[in-house]
Amino acid sequence: MVPASVAVSPDAWRRYLALLLDGLRAEAARPLPVPPLTLDELGGVLRGLGPHRASRTTQ
C-alpha cells in the first residue's frame, strides 16, 4: 500500500490482504493448465543451461 493512502483510508491494506488470502484457499484452486515436465524434458532444460549446471544436478 502506498503510504500516502493511509491518510485517506487507513484500513485499505485489509482489502489487499483479504484478496491475497482468498487466492490461497483450497476451494479456489483450479487444475493446472499443463502437466509437469517429464524427466526427458527436464534434462533438455538443464542441458540448455550449460554443461556445468547439467552435470551438477545429475550427481
PDB file of N, CA, C and O in Angstrom:
ATOM      1  N   MET A   1       0.839  -1.181   0.000  1.00  0.00           N
ATOM      2  CA  MET A   1       0.000   0.000   0.000  1.00  0.00           C
ATOM      3  C   MET A   1       0.879   1.237   0.000  1.00  0.00           C
ATOM      4  O   MET A   1       1.900   1.283   0.658  1.00  0.00           O
ATOM      5  N   VAL A   2       0.448   2.219  -0.716  1.00  0.00           N
ATOM      6  CA  VAL A   2       1.195   3.468  -0.786  1.00  0.00           C
ATOM      7  C   VAL A   2       0.997   4.221   0.532  1.00  0.00           C
ATOM      8  O   VAL A   2      -0.136   4.408   0.985  1.00  0.00           O
ATOM      9  N   PRO A   3       2.093   4.659   1.171  1.00  0.00           N
ATOM     10  CA  PRO A   3       1.960   5.372   2.452  1.00  0.00           C
ATOM     11  C   PRO A   3       1.032   6.578   2.380  1.00  0.00           C
ATOM     12  O   PRO A   3       0.353   6.892   3.355  1.00  0.00           O
ATOM     13  N   ALA A   4       0.950   7.246   1.247  1.00  0.00           N
ATOM     14  CA  ALA A   4       0.095   8.424   1.124  1.00  0.00           C
ATOM     15  C   ALA A   4      -1.385   8.079   1.268  1.00  0.00           C
ATOM     16  O   ALA A   4      -2.189   8.925   1.646  1.00  0.00           O
ATOM     17  N   SER A   5      -1.770   6.835   1.004  1.00  0.00           N
ATOM     18  CA  SER A   5      -3.184   6.470   1.104  1.00  0.00           C
ATOM     19  C   SER A   5      -3.637   6.257   2.550  1.00  0.00           C
ATOM     20  O   SER A   5      -4.833   6.202   2.818  1.00  0.00           O
ATOM     21  N   VAL A   6      -2.707   6.164   3.465  1.00  0.00           N
ATOM     22  CA  VAL A   6      -3.069   5.953   4.868  1.00  0.00           C
ATOM     23  C   VAL A   6      -3.924   7.100   5.395  1.00  0.00           C
ATOM     24  O   VAL A   6      -4.874   6.878   6.144  1.00  0.00           O
ATOM     25  N   ALA A   7      -3.636   8.314   4.976  1.00  0.00           N
ATOM     26  CA  ALA A   7      -4.421   9.462   5.430  1.00  0.00           C
ATOM     27  C   ALA A   7      -5.843   9.413   4.897  1.00  0.00           C
ATOM     28  O   ALA A   7      -6.772   9.887   5.540  1.00  0.00           O
ATOM     29  N   VAL A   8      -6.040   8.815   3.721  1.00  0.00           N
ATOM     30  CA  VAL A   8      -7.363   8.765   3.096  1.00  0.00           C
ATOM     31  C   VAL A   8      -8.140   7.546   3.582  1.00  0.00           C
ATOM     32  O   VAL A   8      -9.325   7.629   3.891  1.00  0.00           O
ATOM     33  N   SER A   9      -7.489   6.397   3.639  1.00  0.00           N
ATOM     34  CA  SER A   9      -8.150   5.155   4.026  1.00  0.00           C
ATOM     35  C   SER A   9      -7.151   4.263   4.772  1.00  0.00           C
ATOM     36  O   SER A   9      -6.497   3.410   4.169  1.00  0.00           O
ATOM     37  N   PRO A  10      -7.030   4.445   6.085  1.00  0.00           N
ATOM     38  CA  PRO A  10      -6.010   3.719   6.844  1.00  0.00           C
ATOM     39  C   PRO A  10      -6.183   2.194   6.853  1.00  0.00           C
ATOM     40  O   PRO A  10      -5.220   1.475   7.080  1.00  0.00           O
ATOM     41  N   ASP A  11      -7.372   1.696   6.577  1.00  0.00           N
ATOM     42  CA  ASP A  11      -7.605   0.251   6.597  1.00  0.00           C
ATOM     43  C   ASP A  11      -7.632  -0.375   5.200  1.00  0.00           C
ATOM     44  O   ASP A  11      -7.991  -1.540   5.050  1.00  0.00           O
ATOM     45  N   ALA A  12      -7.232   0.357   4.173  1.00  0.00           N
ATOM     46  CA  ALA A  12      -7.267  -0.166   2.810  1.00  0.00           C
ATOM     47  C   ALA A  12      -6.412  -1.422   2.665  1.00  0.00           C
ATOM     48  O   ALA A  12      -6.732  -2.313   1.876  1.00  0.00           O
ATOM     49  N   TRP A  13      -5.343  -1.548   3.439  1.00  0.00           N
ATOM     50  CA  TRP A  13      -4.469  -2.713   3.352  1.00  0.00           C
ATOM     51  C   TRP A  13      -5.231  -3.997   3.635  1.00  0.00           C
ATOM     52  O   TRP A  13      -4.900  -5.058   3.113  1.00  0.00           O
ATOM     53  N   ARG A  14      -6.290  -3.906   4.433  1.00  0.00           N
ATOM     54  CA  ARG A  14      -7.083  -5.105   4.765  1.00  0.00           C
ATOM     55  C   ARG A  14      -7.722  -5.714   3.514  1.00  0.00           C
ATOM     56  O   ARG A  14      -7.854  -6.918   3.401  1.00  0.00           O
ATOM     57  N   ARG A  15      -8.116  -4.885   2.578  1.00  0.00           N
ATOM     58  CA  ARG A  15      -8.704  -5.382   1.329  1.00  0.00           C
ATOM     59  C   ARG A  15      -7.692  -6.218   0.559  1.00  0.00           C
ATOM     60  O   ARG A  15      -7.994  -7.298   0.069  1.00  0.00           O
ATOM     61  N   TYR A  16      -6.472  -5.710   0.445  1.00  0.00           N
ATOM     62  CA  TYR A  16      -5.443  -6.420  -0.315  1.00  0.00           C
ATOM     63  C   TYR A  16      -5.012  -7.696   0.388  1.00  0.00           C
ATOM     64  O   TYR A  16      -4.749  -8.712  -0.263  1.00  0.00           O
ATOM     65  N   LEU A  17      -4.988  -7.677   1.696  1.00  0.00           N
ATOM     66  CA  LEU A  17      -4.687  -8.896   2.441  1.00  0.00           C
ATOM     67  C   LEU A  17      -5.779  -9.941   2.214  1.00  0.00           C
ATOM     68  O   LEU A  17      -5.491 -11.111   1.983  1.00  0.00           O
ATOM     69  N   ALA A  18      -7.032  -9.527   2.241  1.00  0.00           N
ATOM     70  CA  ALA A  18      -8.147 -10.458   2.003  1.00  0.00           C
ATOM     71  C   ALA A  18      -8.074 -11.051   0.599  1.00  0.00           C
ATOM     72  O   ALA A  18      -8.302 -12.255   0.415  1.00  0.00           O
ATOM     73  N   LEU A  19      -7.742 -10.240  -0.404  1.00  0.00           N
ATOM     74  CA  LEU A  19      -7.602 -10.743  -1.768  1.00  0.00           C
ATOM     75  C   LEU A  19      -6.485 -11.783  -1.855  1.00  0.00           C
ATOM     76  O   LEU A  19      -6.638 -12.831  -2.491  1.00  0.00           O
ATOM     77  N   LEU A  20      -5.377 -11.514  -1.208  1.00  0.00           N
ATOM     78  CA  LEU A  20      -4.260 -12.445  -1.208  1.00  0.00           C
ATOM     79  C   LEU A  20      -4.653 -13.760  -0.535  1.00  0.00           C
ATOM     80  O   LEU A  20      -4.421 -14.845  -1.076  1.00  0.00           O
ATOM     81  N   LEU A  21      -5.270 -13.682   0.618  1.00  0.00           N
ATOM     82  CA  LEU A  21      -5.659 -14.892   1.349  1.00  0.00           C
ATOM     83  C   LEU A  21      -6.719 -15.685   0.598  1.00  0.00           C
ATOM     84  O   LEU A  21      -6.672 -16.923   0.572  1.00  0.00           O
ATOM     85  N   ASP A  22      -7.665 -15.014  -0.042  1.00  0.00           N
ATOM     86  CA  ASP A  22      -8.673 -15.718  -0.836  1.00  0.00           C
ATOM     87  C   ASP A  22      -8.031 -16.495  -1.972  1.00  0.00           C
ATOM     88  O   ASP A  22      -8.459 -17.589  -2.319  1.00  0.00           O
ATOM     89  N   GLY A  23      -6.983 -15.936  -2.556  1.00  0.00           N
ATOM     90  CA  GLY A  23      -6.285 -16.610  -3.641  1.00  0.00           C
ATOM     91  C   GLY A  23      -5.564 -17.869  -3.195  1.00  0.00           C
ATOM     92  O   GLY A  23      -5.239 -18.731  -4.007  1.00  0.00           O
ATOM     93  N   LEU A  24      -5.300 -18.008  -1.913  1.00  0.00           N
ATOM     94  CA  LEU A  24      -4.596 -19.170  -1.377  1.00  0.00           C
ATOM     95  C   LEU A  24      -5.551 -20.265  -0.881  1.00  0.00           C
ATOM     96  O   LEU A  24      -5.100 -21.337  -0.491  1.00  0.00           O
ATOM     97  N   ARG A  25      -6.828 -20.024  -0.904  1.00  0.00           N
ATOM     98  CA  ARG A  25      -7.785 -21.005  -0.395  1.00  0.00           C
ATOM     99  C   ARG A  25      -7.884 -22.212  -1.315  1.00  0.00           C
ATOM    100  O   ARG A  25      -7.947 -22.087  -2.536  1.00  0.00           O
ATOM    101  N   ALA A  26      -7.959 -23.389  -0.729  1.00  0.00           N
ATOM    102  CA  ALA A  26      -8.012 -24.635  -1.499  1.00  0.00           C
ATOM    103  C   ALA A  26      -9.244 -24.691  -2.392  1.00  0.00           C
ATOM    104  O   ALA A  26      -9.172 -25.168  -3.526  1.00  0.00           O
ATOM    105  N   GLU A  27     -10.380 -24.207  -1.928  1.00  0.00           N
ATOM    106  CA  GLU A  27     -11.598 -24.286  -2.742  1.00  0.00           C
ATOM    107  C   GLU A  27     -11.529 -23.393  -3.975  1.00  0.00           C
ATOM    108  O   GLU A  27     -12.296 -23.560  -4.910  1.00  0.00           O
ATOM    109  N   ALA A  28     -10.598 -22.461  -3.995  1.00  0.00           N
ATOM    110  CA  ALA A  28     -10.424 -21.603  -5.162  1.00  0.00           C
ATOM    111  C   ALA A  28      -9.480 -22.229  -6.189  1.00  0.00           C
ATOM    112  O   ALA A  28      -9.327 -21.715  -7.281  1.00  0.00           O
ATOM    113  N   ALA A  29      -8.875 -23.347  -5.844  1.00  0.00           N
ATOM    114  CA  ALA A  29      -7.887 -23.977  -6.728  1.00  0.00           C
ATOM    115  C   ALA A  29      -8.547 -24.520  -7.991  1.00  0.00           C
ATOM    116  O   ALA A  29      -9.681 -24.985  -7.971  1.00  0.00           O
ATOM    117  N   ARG A  30      -7.835 -24.453  -9.064  1.00  0.00           N
ATOM    118  CA  ARG A  30      -8.279 -24.985 -10.353  1.00  0.00           C
ATOM    119  C   ARG A  30      -7.190 -25.911 -10.865  1.00  0.00           C
ATOM    120  O   ARG A  30      -6.023 -25.773 -10.497  1.00  0.00           O
ATOM    121  N   PRO A  31      -7.526 -26.854 -11.764  1.00  0.00           N
ATOM    122  CA  PRO A  31      -6.489 -27.706 -12.336  1.00  0.00           C
ATOM    123  C   PRO A  31      -5.447 -26.855 -13.074  1.00  0.00           C
ATOM    124  O   PRO A  31      -5.772 -25.835 -13.674  1.00  0.00           O
ATOM    125  N   LEU A  32      -4.211 -27.302 -13.021  1.00  0.00           N
ATOM    126  CA  LEU A  32      -3.151 -26.578 -13.714  1.00  0.00           C
ATOM    127  C   LEU A  32      -3.320 -26.739 -15.223  1.00  0.00           C
ATOM    128  O   LEU A  32      -3.773 -27.787 -15.689  1.00  0.00           O
ATOM    129  N   PRO A  33      -2.951 -25.734 -15.998  1.00  0.00           N
ATOM    130  CA  PRO A  33      -3.222 -25.764 -17.438  1.00  0.00           C
ATOM    131  C   PRO A  33      -2.372 -26.759 -18.221  1.00  0.00           C
ATOM    132  O   PRO A  33      -2.766 -27.179 -19.295  1.00  0.00           O
ATOM    133  N   VAL A  34      -1.214 -27.113 -17.721  1.00  0.00           N
ATOM    134  CA  VAL A  34      -0.341 -28.060 -18.427  1.00  0.00           C
ATOM    135  C   VAL A  34       0.282 -29.011 -17.400  1.00  0.00           C
ATOM    136  O   VAL A  34       0.432 -28.657 -16.237  1.00  0.00           O
ATOM    137  N   PRO A  35       0.658 -30.222 -17.825  1.00  0.00           N
ATOM    138  CA  PRO A  35       1.287 -31.161 -16.900  1.00  0.00           C
ATOM    139  C   PRO A  35       2.729 -30.739 -16.585  1.00  0.00           C
ATOM    140  O   PRO A  35       3.306 -29.906 -17.305  1.00  0.00           O
ATOM    141  N   PRO A  36       3.330 -31.333 -15.548  1.00  0.00           N
ATOM    142  CA  PRO A  36       4.726 -31.009 -15.248  1.00  0.00           C
ATOM    143  C   PRO A  36       5.646 -31.556 -16.337  1.00  0.00           C
ATOM    144  O   PRO A  36       5.258 -32.409 -17.142  1.00  0.00           O
ATOM    145  N   LEU A  37       6.872 -31.061 -16.359  1.00  0.00           N
ATOM    146  CA  LEU A  37       7.852 -31.549 -17.324  1.00  0.00           C
ATOM    147  C   LEU A  37       8.162 -33.015 -17.056  1.00  0.00           C
ATOM    148  O   LEU A  37       8.214 -33.452 -15.906  1.00  0.00           O
ATOM    149  N   THR A  38       8.370 -33.774 -18.132  1.00  0.00           N
ATOM    150  CA  THR A  38       8.834 -35.153 -17.978  1.00  0.00           C
ATOM    151  C   THR A  38      10.326 -35.102 -17.634  1.00  0.00           C
ATOM    152  O   THR A  38      10.970 -34.049 -17.754  1.00  0.00           O
ATOM    153  N   LEU A  39      10.881 -36.238 -17.245  1.00  0.00           N
ATOM    154  CA  LEU A  39      12.314 -36.270 -16.947  1.00  0.00           C
ATOM    155  C   LEU A  39      13.145 -35.930 -18.181  1.00  0.00           C
ATOM    156  O   LEU A  39      14.159 -35.245 -18.083  1.00  0.00           O
ATOM    157  N   ASP A  40      12.708 -36.396 -19.351  1.00  0.00           N
ATOM    158  CA  ASP A  40      13.423 -36.066 -20.584  1.00  0.00           C
ATOM    159  C   ASP A  40      13.366 -34.564 -20.873  1.00  0.00           C
ATOM    160  O   ASP A  40      14.363 -33.954 -21.272  1.00  0.00           O
ATOM    161  N   GLU A  41      12.206 -33.959 -20.683  1.00  0.00           N
ATOM    162  CA  GLU A  41      12.078 -32.513 -20.910  1.00  0.00           C
ATOM    163  C   GLU A  41      12.933 -31.737 -19.914  1.00  0.00           C
ATOM    164  O   GLU A  41      13.603 -30.768 -20.277  1.00  0.00           O
ATOM    165  N   LEU A  42      12.917 -32.165 -18.661  1.00  0.00           N
ATOM    166  CA  LEU A  42      13.724 -31.506 -17.642  1.00  0.00           C
ATOM    167  C   LEU A  42      15.207 -31.614 -17.990  1.00  0.00           C
ATOM    168  O   LEU A  42      15.961 -30.651 -17.856  1.00  0.00           O
ATOM    169  N   GLY A  43      15.626 -32.794 -18.462  1.00  0.00           N
ATOM    170  CA  GLY A  43      17.013 -32.963 -18.888  1.00  0.00           C
ATOM    171  C   GLY A  43      17.374 -32.001 -20.008  1.00  0.00           C
ATOM    172  O   GLY A  43      18.461 -31.422 -20.013  1.00  0.00           O
ATOM    173  N   GLY A  44      16.463 -31.807 -20.955  1.00  0.00           N
ATOM    174  CA  GLY A  44      16.702 -30.859 -22.033  1.00  0.00           C
ATOM    175  C   GLY A  44      16.856 -29.435 -21.520  1.00  0.00           C
ATOM    176  O   GLY A  44      17.708 -28.685 -21.991  1.00  0.00           O
ATOM    177  N   VAL A  45      16.056 -29.075 -20.547  1.00  0.00           N
ATOM    178  CA  VAL A  45      16.162 -27.740 -19.952  1.00  0.00           C
ATOM    179  C   VAL A  45      17.514 -27.582 -19.278  1.00  0.00           C
ATOM    180  O   VAL A  45      18.213 -26.576 -19.457  1.00  0.00           O
ATOM    181  N   LEU A  46      17.911 -28.576 -18.502  1.00  0.00           N
ATOM    182  CA  LEU A  46      19.184 -28.495 -17.791  1.00  0.00           C
ATOM    183  C   LEU A  46      20.370 -28.464 -18.760  1.00  0.00           C
ATOM    184  O   LEU A  46      21.332 -27.727 -18.539  1.00  0.00           O
ATOM    185  N   ARG A  47      20.290 -29.237 -19.828  1.00  0.00           N
ATOM    186  CA  ARG A  47      21.353 -29.195 -20.829  1.00  0.00           C
ATOM    187  C   ARG A  47      21.438 -27.811 -21.465  1.00  0.00           C
ATOM    188  O   ARG A  47      22.522 -27.331 -21.787  1.00  0.00           O
ATOM    189  N   GLY A  48      20.299 -27.160 -21.633  1.00  0.00           N
ATOM    190  CA  GLY A  48      20.275 -25.819 -22.207  1.00  0.00           C
ATOM    191  C   GLY A  48      20.897 -24.770 -21.304  1.00  0.00           C
ATOM    192  O   GLY A  48      21.296 -23.706 -21.761  1.00  0.00           O
ATOM    193  N   LEU A  49      21.000 -25.064 -20.007  1.00  0.00           N
ATOM    194  CA  LEU A  49      21.609 -24.119 -19.079  1.00  0.00           C
ATOM    195  C   LEU A  49      23.122 -24.098 -19.180  1.00  0.00           C
ATOM    196  O   LEU A  49      23.764 -23.171 -18.730  1.00  0.00           O
ATOM    197  N   GLY A  50      23.702 -25.150 -19.721  1.00  0.00           N
ATOM    198  CA  GLY A  50      25.155 -25.226 -19.854  1.00  0.00           C
ATOM    199  C   GLY A  50      25.688 -26.477 -19.187  1.00  0.00           C
ATOM    200  O   GLY A  50      25.032 -27.066 -18.327  1.00  0.00           O
ATOM    201  N   PRO A  51      26.888 -26.890 -19.556  1.00  0.00           N
ATOM    202  CA  PRO A  51      27.433 -28.155 -19.061  1.00  0.00           C
ATOM    203  C   PRO A  51      27.691 -28.177 -17.556  1.00  0.00           C
ATOM    204  O   PRO A  51      27.490 -29.195 -16.913  1.00  0.00           O
ATOM    205  N   HIS A  52      28.092 -27.061 -16.976  1.00  0.00           N
ATOM    206  CA  HIS A  52      28.390 -27.084 -15.539  1.00  0.00           C
ATOM    207  C   HIS A  52      27.130 -27.251 -14.699  1.00  0.00           C
ATOM    208  O   HIS A  52      27.145 -27.911 -13.681  1.00  0.00           O
ATOM    209  N   ARG A  53      26.018 -26.706 -15.121  1.00  0.00           N
ATOM    210  CA  ARG A  53      24.778 -26.850 -14.356  1.00  0.00           C
ATOM    211  C   ARG A  53      24.150 -28.209 -14.550  1.00  0.00           C
ATOM    212  O   ARG A  53      23.681 -28.823 -13.609  1.00  0.00           O
ATOM    213  N   ALA A  54      24.141 -28.704 -15.763  1.00  0.00           N
ATOM    214  CA  ALA A  54      23.509 -30.004 -16.033  1.00  0.00           C
ATOM    215  C   ALA A  54      24.254 -31.102 -15.297  1.00  0.00           C
ATOM    216  O   ALA A  54      23.642 -31.997 -14.715  1.00  0.00           O
ATOM    217  N   SER A  55      25.577 -31.068 -15.280  1.00  0.00           N
ATOM    218  CA  SER A  55      26.333 -32.131 -14.616  1.00  0.00           C
ATOM    219  C   SER A  55      26.184 -32.036 -13.111  1.00  0.00           C
ATOM    220  O   SER A  55      26.160 -33.029 -12.406  1.00  0.00           O
ATOM    221  N   ARG A  56      26.062 -30.843 -12.566  1.00  0.00           N
ATOM    222  CA  ARG A  56      25.923 -30.665 -11.115  1.00  0.00           C
ATOM    223  C   ARG A  56      24.593 -31.239 -10.623  1.00  0.00           C
ATOM    224  O   ARG A  56      24.528 -31.810  -9.554  1.00  0.00           O
ATOM    225  N   THR A  57      23.522 -31.095 -11.387  1.00  0.00           N
ATOM    226  CA  THR A  57      22.214 -31.538 -10.929  1.00  0.00           C
ATOM    227  C   THR A  57      22.027 -33.038 -11.070  1.00  0.00           C
ATOM    228  O   THR A  57      21.168 -33.611 -10.433  1.00  0.00           O
ATOM    229  N   THR A  58      22.827 -33.710 -11.888  1.00  0.00           N
ATOM    230  CA  THR A  58      22.671 -35.142 -12.074  1.00  0.00           C
ATOM    231  C   THR A  58      23.572 -35.950 -11.156  1.00  0.00           C
ATOM    232  O   THR A  58      23.536 -37.154 -11.147  1.00  0.00           O
ATOM    233  N   GLN A  59      24.422 -35.285 -10.379  1.00  0.00           N
ATOM    234  CA  GLN A  59      25.315 -36.020  -9.471  1.00  0.00           C
ATOM    235  C   GLN A  59      24.633 -36.331  -8.183  1.00  0.00           C
ATOM    236  O   GLN A  59      23.780 -35.715  -7.708  1.00  0.00           O
TER     237      GLN A  59
END
